Amino acid sequence: MAKANRNQAYPFLGEAIPPASKRVIELEAAKLYTHSPLSIPIEIINGAFAGPVLMVNAAIHGDELNGVEIVRQLINTIDPNKLRGTLITVPIVNVFGFIHKSRYLPDRRDLNRCFPGSEKGSLASRMAHTFFSQVALNCDYIIDLHTGAIHRTNLPQIRADLSNPETLRIAQAFATPVILDSPLRNGSLRSEAEKAGITVLTYEAGEALRFEPIAINAGIVGVKRVMQAVGMLRPSRKKTPSSVIAKSTSWQRAEADGILRTVVSLGDKVEKGQTLAYINSPLGNVEVEITANKGGIVIGQQTLPLVNEGDAIFHLAYFRQSDDMVEQVVGDFIEEVIETDLEPLTTGQIMPPSPA
C-alpha cells in the first residue's frame, strides 16, 4: 500500500475522536414511557491514517442477532493503529425491538421502511431520522447486516444495486457465494443512503433469534475483505473466493396445509421437477409432494415445519452459469468458512448444509 497521510480527529455527535483511538458514544434515539432515554450504542474506531468512513450496522430488525455478533467480534479484531479511515460500528439500531426480541418497533412499524424519517413523525420515523441524519449521512460506505425473518433462514448472500460500479466492486470483494442484483426499496436504509451517494451492501445470512457460526464467520470475513478493497486494511495475499450473480430468484410456495418435511438444504442444487419437500396431514393419510418449478440453487427456506397453503417455503436463485459450477462455489465457500479461525460459538449452533 502507498504511504498514507496521518488521520485527523473525527467529529461525531459533538465529540472529537482522536486518531488511533476508540470511543463508545450513545445516540439518544427515543424516550420510554417513564421518560427515561433509550440510546443506540455506537463505537467509533478512528484509524491512525486517513481514509474512508465505513459504517457496519446490525439489528435494524430487532430479532436479527447474527449481525450483532458480527459487529462485536469485528470491533475486537480491528487495531486503530493499523486502520486507515474511520469505522463506525452499530451493533443494535432497533433497540426497542432488540429488548423485546421483536423485528418491529412498539408501534408495529418496520424501521427499515421508514428512512430517511422525519423529526416530527411517528416513533419509527423519528428514530429513522435521528439515525439517518446523524450517523448514516456521515459515511462513504455502509454494510447493513440482516438475517432471514422468524422461522426463515438464508444462505449467506449480498443484496445490492449492481448498476453502480463501485457497489458491484465491493459486493464481489465481500465474496458471499451468491450476489443478488436487488432493486432499491423505498424507505430502506440501503435505498435512501444510495440516493445520498453512499455505497451500500446488505448482507443476509441465517435466521432470526439464532447465532449461526457459518453466517457470523462469513460476515466477519466479508466485512474485512470490503475494508481491504476500499483501502482501510492492508490487502490479504489470499485469493478472494468466487461469487456468482443471480439473474433472478423466486419463492416456491406450499401447495397444501400440513406438516412440512424438507429433503433439500441451503446451498443445494435442484433440478426442474426434483422433490423439495413433502406436506403431510397430521394423521399422515394425505401427502403432497412439492417439486421445483425450475432448476436452481436453494438460497433461503422456511424452518418451521407447520405450513398453510400459499406459504413461501423455498427461495430459489437462477443463474446464467451452470448450476454445477454455482454449487461448487457454494461448497467451497462453506468449507472455507468452517475452517476460519474465529471466536467459538456455543449458543444456538446449526450444522452446515449437507454435502451434495
Short mmCIF file of C-alpha atoms in Angstrom, two decimals:
data_model
loop_
_atom_site.label_atom_id
_atom_site.label_comp_id
_atom_site.label_asym_id
_atom_site.label_seq_id
_atom_site.Cartn_x
_atom_site.Cartn_y
_atom_site.Cartn_z
CA MET A 1 0.00 0.00 0.00
CA ALA A 2 1.16 3.55 -0.69
CA LYS A 3 2.32 5.64 2.23
CA ALA A 4 -0.75 7.07 3.98
CA ASN A 5 -1.32 10.50 5.48
CA ARG A 6 -1.88 10.78 9.19
CA ASN A 7 -5.53 10.95 10.15
CA GLN A 8 -7.39 13.80 11.83
CA ALA A 9 -9.70 13.75 14.84
CA TYR A 10 -13.13 12.51 13.77
CA PRO A 11 -16.05 14.74 14.81
CA PHE A 12 -19.13 12.79 15.87
CA LEU A 13 -22.18 13.90 17.85
CA GLY A 14 -20.32 16.84 19.35
CA GLU A 15 -17.22 14.87 20.28
CA ALA A 16 -13.83 14.57 18.62
CA ILE A 17 -12.31 11.09 18.46
CA PRO A 18 -8.51 11.34 18.13
CA PRO A 19 -6.62 9.30 15.52
CA ALA A 20 -5.64 5.74 16.55
CA SER A 21 -8.33 5.52 19.21
CA LYS A 22 -11.75 4.05 20.01
CA ARG A 23 -14.72 5.63 21.71
CA VAL A 24 -18.23 4.49 22.64
CA ILE A 25 -20.94 7.11 22.17
CA GLU A 26 -24.63 6.81 22.99
CA LEU A 27 -27.06 8.25 20.45
CA GLU A 28 -30.37 9.08 22.14
CA ALA A 29 -33.00 7.58 19.84
CA ALA A 30 -36.22 7.96 21.84
CA LYS A 31 -37.67 8.01 25.33
CA LEU A 32 -39.57 5.31 27.20
CA TYR A 33 -42.96 5.90 28.84
CA THR A 34 -41.04 6.67 32.03
CA HIS A 35 -39.24 9.50 30.21
CA SER A 36 -36.01 7.53 30.52
CA PRO A 37 -33.83 7.89 27.39
CA LEU A 38 -33.33 4.91 25.09
CA SER A 39 -29.98 5.08 23.33
CA ILE A 40 -28.30 3.40 20.39
CA PRO A 41 -24.75 2.30 21.36
CA ILE A 42 -22.13 3.27 18.75
CA GLU A 43 -18.41 2.54 18.82
CA ILE A 44 -16.16 4.69 16.66
CA ILE A 45 -12.74 3.35 15.70
CA ASN A 46 -10.74 6.23 14.23
CA GLY A 47 -7.68 4.96 12.41
CA ALA A 48 -4.18 6.34 12.64
CA PHE A 49 -4.20 7.11 8.93
CA ALA A 50 -6.57 8.97 6.62
CA GLY A 51 -9.13 7.00 4.67
CA PRO A 52 -12.85 6.48 4.03
CA VAL A 53 -15.66 6.26 6.58
CA LEU A 54 -17.40 2.88 6.77
CA MET A 55 -20.41 2.04 8.92
CA VAL A 56 -21.23 -1.56 9.81
CA ASN A 57 -24.65 -1.78 11.45
CA ALA A 58 -26.92 -4.59 12.60
CA ALA A 59 -30.35 -5.24 14.12
CA ILE A 60 -32.38 -2.67 12.22
CA HIS A 61 -34.79 -5.54 12.75
CA GLY A 62 -34.53 -6.21 16.47
CA ASP A 63 -34.66 -10.02 16.26
CA GLU A 64 -31.76 -10.37 13.78
CA LEU A 65 -28.91 -11.41 16.07
CA ASN A 66 -26.18 -12.74 13.78
CA GLY A 67 -25.21 -9.22 12.80
CA VAL A 68 -24.91 -8.15 16.44
CA GLU A 69 -22.29 -10.86 16.97
CA ILE A 70 -20.52 -9.96 13.72
CA VAL A 71 -20.12 -6.36 14.92
CA ARG A 72 -18.95 -7.44 18.38
CA GLN A 73 -16.24 -9.70 17.02
CA LEU A 74 -15.25 -7.17 14.35
CA ILE A 75 -14.66 -4.48 16.98
CA ASN A 76 -12.33 -6.79 18.89
CA THR A 77 -10.16 -7.52 15.84
CA ILE A 78 -9.57 -4.00 14.47
CA ASP A 79 -6.37 -2.27 15.58
CA PRO A 80 -6.84 1.52 15.24
CA ASN A 81 -3.08 1.91 14.85
CA LYS A 82 -3.25 -0.06 11.58
CA LEU A 83 -6.58 1.29 10.34
CA ARG A 84 -6.96 3.79 7.53
CA GLY A 85 -10.07 5.90 7.84
CA THR A 86 -12.89 5.57 10.34
CA LEU A 87 -15.03 2.57 11.23
CA ILE A 88 -18.47 3.30 12.73
CA THR A 89 -19.95 0.20 14.35
CA VAL A 90 -23.60 0.00 15.41
CA PRO A 91 -24.47 -3.46 16.77
CA ILE A 92 -28.11 -2.62 17.62
CA VAL A 93 -30.02 0.02 15.67
CA ASN A 94 -33.54 -1.03 16.70
CA VAL A 95 -33.01 -1.10 20.47
CA PHE A 96 -36.78 -1.32 21.11
CA GLY A 97 -37.11 -4.48 19.02
CA PHE A 98 -33.91 -5.96 20.44
CA ILE A 99 -35.16 -5.61 24.02
CA HIS A 100 -38.43 -7.36 23.12
CA LYS A 101 -36.86 -9.92 20.73
CA SER A 102 -39.09 -8.47 18.01
CA ARG A 103 -38.50 -7.48 14.39
CA TYR A 104 -40.60 -4.35 14.83
CA LEU A 105 -40.89 -1.21 16.91
CA PRO A 106 -43.62 -0.87 19.58
CA ASP A 107 -45.97 0.73 17.02
CA ARG A 108 -45.52 -2.43 14.85
CA ARG A 109 -43.63 -0.47 12.20
CA ASP A 110 -40.67 -1.82 10.29
CA LEU A 111 -37.79 0.59 10.88
CA ASN A 112 -36.27 -0.43 7.54
CA ARG A 113 -39.26 1.06 5.71
CA CYS A 114 -39.11 4.42 7.49
CA PHE A 115 -35.90 6.04 6.23
CA PRO A 116 -34.95 8.87 5.89
CA GLY A 117 -37.61 9.56 8.53
CA SER A 118 -38.95 12.78 9.97
CA GLU A 119 -38.19 14.60 13.20
CA LYS A 120 -41.93 15.25 13.67
CA GLY A 121 -43.27 11.85 12.60
CA SER A 122 -44.12 8.60 14.37
CA LEU A 123 -41.74 6.84 16.77
CA ALA A 124 -40.33 4.80 13.87
CA SER A 125 -39.98 7.88 11.67
CA ARG A 126 -38.23 9.86 14.40
CA MET A 127 -35.79 7.04 15.13
CA ALA A 128 -35.06 6.66 11.42
CA HIS A 129 -34.49 10.41 11.08
CA THR A 130 -32.12 10.56 14.04
CA PHE A 131 -30.05 7.59 12.91
CA PHE A 132 -30.01 8.54 9.24
CA SER A 133 -29.20 12.24 9.65
CA GLN A 134 -26.70 11.95 12.50
CA VAL A 135 -24.94 8.70 11.63
CA ALA A 136 -25.58 7.28 8.16
CA LEU A 137 -25.09 10.52 6.23
CA ASN A 138 -21.54 10.80 7.64
CA CYS A 139 -20.44 7.65 5.80
CA ASP A 140 -18.82 6.83 2.46
CA TYR A 141 -19.77 3.14 2.70
CA ILE A 142 -22.37 1.18 4.67
CA ILE A 143 -22.65 -2.57 5.28
CA ASP A 144 -26.13 -3.33 6.62
CA LEU A 145 -26.29 -6.75 8.33
CA HIS A 146 -29.51 -8.79 8.26
CA THR A 147 -30.83 -12.33 8.67
CA GLY A 148 -33.92 -14.08 7.42
CA ALA A 149 -37.18 -13.39 9.23
CA ILE A 150 -38.50 -15.52 12.07
CA HIS A 151 -38.66 -19.20 11.01
CA ARG A 152 -36.76 -18.48 7.77
CA THR A 153 -33.07 -18.89 7.07
CA ASN A 154 -30.87 -17.54 4.29
CA LEU A 155 -27.70 -18.79 2.64
CA PRO A 156 -25.08 -16.04 3.10
CA GLN A 157 -25.72 -13.57 0.28
CA ILE A 158 -25.17 -9.96 -0.67
CA ARG A 159 -28.05 -7.84 -1.96
CA ALA A 160 -27.08 -4.64 -3.74
CA ASP A 161 -27.81 -2.32 -6.64
CA LEU A 162 -25.20 -3.62 -9.06
CA SER A 163 -25.80 -0.86 -11.63
CA ASN A 164 -23.33 1.18 -9.52
CA PRO A 165 -19.79 0.02 -10.48
CA GLU A 166 -18.39 0.72 -7.00
CA THR A 167 -21.21 -1.23 -5.37
CA LEU A 168 -20.51 -4.17 -7.70
CA ARG A 169 -16.80 -3.99 -6.88
CA ILE A 170 -17.23 -4.16 -3.12
CA ALA A 171 -20.02 -6.75 -3.41
CA GLN A 172 -17.58 -9.02 -5.21
CA ALA A 173 -14.94 -8.20 -2.58
CA PHE A 174 -17.29 -9.34 0.21
CA ALA A 175 -17.38 -12.66 -1.63
CA THR A 176 -20.52 -14.43 -0.49
CA PRO A 177 -21.21 -17.32 -2.88
CA VAL A 178 -24.35 -15.61 -4.23
CA ILE A 179 -24.91 -11.94 -5.06
CA LEU A 180 -28.42 -10.70 -5.80
CA ASP A 181 -28.89 -7.64 -8.02
CA SER A 182 -31.64 -6.33 -5.78
CA PRO A 183 -33.72 -3.26 -6.66
CA LEU A 184 -33.82 -0.44 -4.15
CA ARG A 185 -36.91 -0.45 -1.93
CA ASN A 186 -38.21 2.95 -0.85
CA GLY A 187 -37.85 3.59 2.86
CA SER A 188 -34.98 1.16 3.39
CA LEU A 189 -31.61 2.32 4.71
CA ARG A 190 -29.97 0.98 1.55
CA SER A 191 -32.28 2.88 -0.78
CA GLU A 192 -32.10 6.23 0.98
CA ALA A 193 -28.34 6.06 1.55
CA GLU A 194 -27.74 5.21 -2.12
CA LYS A 195 -29.83 8.26 -3.08
CA ALA A 196 -27.45 10.33 -0.94
CA GLY A 197 -24.44 8.97 -2.84
CA ILE A 198 -23.36 6.41 -0.23
CA THR A 199 -22.33 2.93 -1.40
CA VAL A 200 -24.32 0.27 0.48
CA LEU A 201 -24.29 -3.53 0.74
CA THR A 202 -26.96 -5.58 2.51
CA TYR A 203 -25.65 -8.86 3.93
CA GLU A 204 -28.31 -11.54 4.53
CA ALA A 205 -27.45 -14.77 6.34
CA GLY A 206 -29.07 -17.17 8.75
CA GLU A 207 -32.28 -16.95 10.77
CA ALA A 208 -33.75 -14.53 13.28
CA LEU A 209 -33.18 -15.14 17.02
CA ARG A 210 -30.26 -17.50 16.35
CA PHE A 211 -26.47 -17.45 16.47
CA GLU A 212 -25.24 -19.36 13.42
CA PRO A 213 -21.47 -19.84 13.07
CA ILE A 214 -21.41 -20.03 9.27
CA ALA A 215 -23.42 -16.81 8.92
CA ILE A 216 -21.34 -15.00 11.55
CA ASN A 217 -17.92 -16.11 10.35
CA ALA A 218 -18.78 -15.33 6.73
CA GLY A 219 -19.94 -11.88 7.76
CA ILE A 220 -16.77 -11.03 9.68
CA VAL A 221 -14.51 -12.23 6.87
CA GLY A 222 -16.62 -10.45 4.26
CA VAL A 223 -16.58 -7.11 6.07
CA LYS A 224 -12.80 -7.29 6.39
CA ARG A 225 -12.48 -8.05 2.66
CA VAL A 226 -14.52 -4.94 1.90
CA MET A 227 -12.30 -2.91 4.23
CA GLN A 228 -9.29 -4.19 2.31
CA ALA A 229 -10.95 -3.36 -1.01
CA VAL A 230 -11.62 0.27 -0.02
CA GLY A 231 -8.13 0.74 1.42
CA MET A 232 -8.90 0.66 5.15
CA LEU A 233 -6.92 -2.51 5.86
CA ARG A 234 -3.79 -3.95 4.33
CA PRO A 235 -4.71 -6.28 1.42
CA SER A 236 -4.58 -10.01 2.04
CA ARG A 237 -2.39 -12.31 -0.02
CA LYS A 238 -5.20 -14.84 -0.12
CA LYS A 239 -7.20 -15.05 -3.31
CA THR A 240 -10.75 -13.70 -2.97
CA PRO A 241 -13.24 -16.56 -3.41
CA SER A 242 -15.58 -16.55 -6.38
CA SER A 243 -19.11 -15.15 -6.25
CA VAL A 244 -21.92 -15.71 -8.72
CA ILE A 245 -24.54 -13.11 -9.59
CA ALA A 246 -28.08 -14.48 -9.73
CA LYS A 247 -30.06 -13.47 -12.80
CA SER A 248 -33.36 -13.94 -10.93
CA THR A 249 -34.97 -15.56 -7.89
CA SER A 250 -38.41 -16.85 -6.94
CA TRP A 251 -40.21 -18.42 -3.98
CA GLN A 252 -41.63 -21.92 -4.16
CA ARG A 253 -44.89 -21.99 -2.18
CA ALA A 254 -46.78 -24.63 -0.22
CA GLU A 255 -49.50 -26.33 -2.24
CA ALA A 256 -51.40 -27.60 0.80
CA ASP A 257 -51.78 -27.15 4.55
CA GLY A 258 -49.98 -29.51 6.90
CA ILE A 259 -46.63 -30.60 8.29
CA LEU A 260 -43.58 -29.86 6.13
CA ARG A 261 -40.76 -32.39 5.65
CA THR A 262 -37.92 -30.91 3.61
CA VAL A 263 -35.45 -33.06 1.69
CA VAL A 264 -33.07 -30.31 0.44
CA SER A 265 -30.83 -27.85 2.31
CA LEU A 266 -29.46 -24.35 1.83
CA GLY A 267 -26.93 -24.28 -1.00
CA ASP A 268 -28.24 -27.44 -2.69
CA LYS A 269 -28.60 -27.58 -6.46
CA VAL A 270 -32.08 -28.68 -7.55
CA GLU A 271 -33.33 -29.75 -10.97
CA LYS A 272 -36.68 -28.92 -12.51
CA GLY A 273 -39.20 -31.45 -11.18
CA GLN A 274 -36.97 -32.53 -8.27
CA THR A 275 -38.69 -33.18 -4.94
CA LEU A 276 -38.04 -30.40 -2.45
CA ALA A 277 -40.38 -31.41 0.37
CA TYR A 278 -43.49 -33.30 1.36
CA ILE A 279 -46.51 -31.87 3.15
CA ASN A 280 -48.47 -34.34 5.25
CA SER A 281 -51.67 -34.15 7.25
CA PRO A 282 -51.14 -34.70 10.99
CA LEU A 283 -52.53 -38.25 10.73
CA GLY A 284 -50.36 -38.99 7.72
CA ASN A 285 -53.15 -40.10 5.39
CA VAL A 286 -52.65 -37.16 2.98
CA GLU A 287 -49.29 -36.36 1.38
CA VAL A 288 -48.48 -33.63 -1.15
CA GLU A 289 -45.14 -33.59 -2.95
CA ILE A 290 -43.51 -30.18 -3.59
CA THR A 291 -41.29 -30.16 -6.69
CA ALA A 292 -39.06 -27.47 -8.19
CA ASN A 293 -40.63 -25.38 -10.94
CA LYS A 294 -37.15 -24.60 -12.34
CA GLY A 295 -33.61 -25.75 -11.75
CA GLY A 296 -31.57 -23.55 -9.41
CA ILE A 297 -29.86 -23.20 -6.04
CA VAL A 298 -31.64 -23.05 -2.67
CA ILE A 299 -30.72 -19.69 -1.07
CA GLY A 300 -33.50 -19.48 1.54
CA GLN A 301 -36.08 -21.69 3.18
CA GLN A 302 -38.68 -21.88 5.90
CA THR A 303 -37.52 -23.67 9.04
CA LEU A 304 -40.91 -24.03 10.76
CA PRO A 305 -42.43 -27.41 9.80
CA LEU A 306 -46.01 -26.10 10.00
CA VAL A 307 -47.37 -24.54 6.81
CA ASN A 308 -50.52 -23.16 5.30
CA GLU A 309 -51.28 -23.34 1.63
CA GLY A 310 -49.53 -20.47 -0.13
CA ASP A 311 -46.71 -20.05 2.42
CA ALA A 312 -43.31 -19.28 0.86
CA ILE A 313 -41.12 -22.26 1.77
CA PHE A 314 -38.09 -22.29 -0.59
CA HIS A 315 -36.24 -19.34 -2.12
CA LEU A 316 -34.50 -20.43 -5.33
CA ALA A 317 -31.92 -18.46 -7.31
CA TYR A 318 -31.29 -18.91 -11.02
CA PHE A 319 -28.01 -18.27 -12.83
CA ARG A 320 -26.58 -17.85 -16.30
CA GLN A 321 -23.74 -20.17 -15.31
CA SER A 322 -24.27 -23.89 -14.88
CA ASP A 323 -25.82 -24.91 -11.57
CA ASP A 324 -22.99 -27.40 -11.06
CA MET A 325 -20.48 -24.54 -11.08
CA VAL A 326 -22.60 -22.48 -8.67
CA GLU A 327 -23.00 -25.47 -6.34
CA GLN A 328 -19.20 -25.87 -6.32
CA VAL A 329 -18.79 -22.18 -5.41
CA VAL A 330 -21.23 -22.64 -2.52
CA GLY A 331 -19.49 -25.80 -1.33
CA ASP A 332 -16.04 -24.16 -1.42
CA PHE A 333 -17.41 -21.17 0.46
CA ILE A 334 -18.87 -23.28 3.26
CA GLU A 335 -15.64 -25.27 3.64
CA GLU A 336 -13.58 -22.07 3.86
CA VAL A 337 -15.89 -20.50 6.45
CA ILE A 338 -15.91 -23.64 8.61
CA GLU A 339 -12.09 -23.59 8.62
CA THR A 340 -11.91 -19.88 9.51
CA ASP A 341 -10.21 -19.42 12.88
CA LEU A 342 -12.58 -17.05 14.70
CA GLU A 343 -14.12 -16.99 18.15
CA PRO A 344 -16.04 -20.17 19.07
CA LEU A 345 -19.81 -20.02 19.43
CA THR A 346 -21.74 -22.34 21.70
CA THR A 347 -25.29 -20.96 21.68
CA GLY A 348 -27.84 -21.91 19.03
CA GLN A 349 -25.36 -23.51 16.64
CA ILE A 350 -26.60 -25.08 13.44
CA MET A 351 -24.91 -27.71 11.36
CA PRO A 352 -23.67 -26.76 7.88
CA PRO A 353 -25.76 -27.86 4.94
CA SER A 354 -25.26 -31.49 4.00
CA PRO A 355 -22.90 -32.05 1.04
CA ALA A 356 -24.46 -32.91 -2.31
#
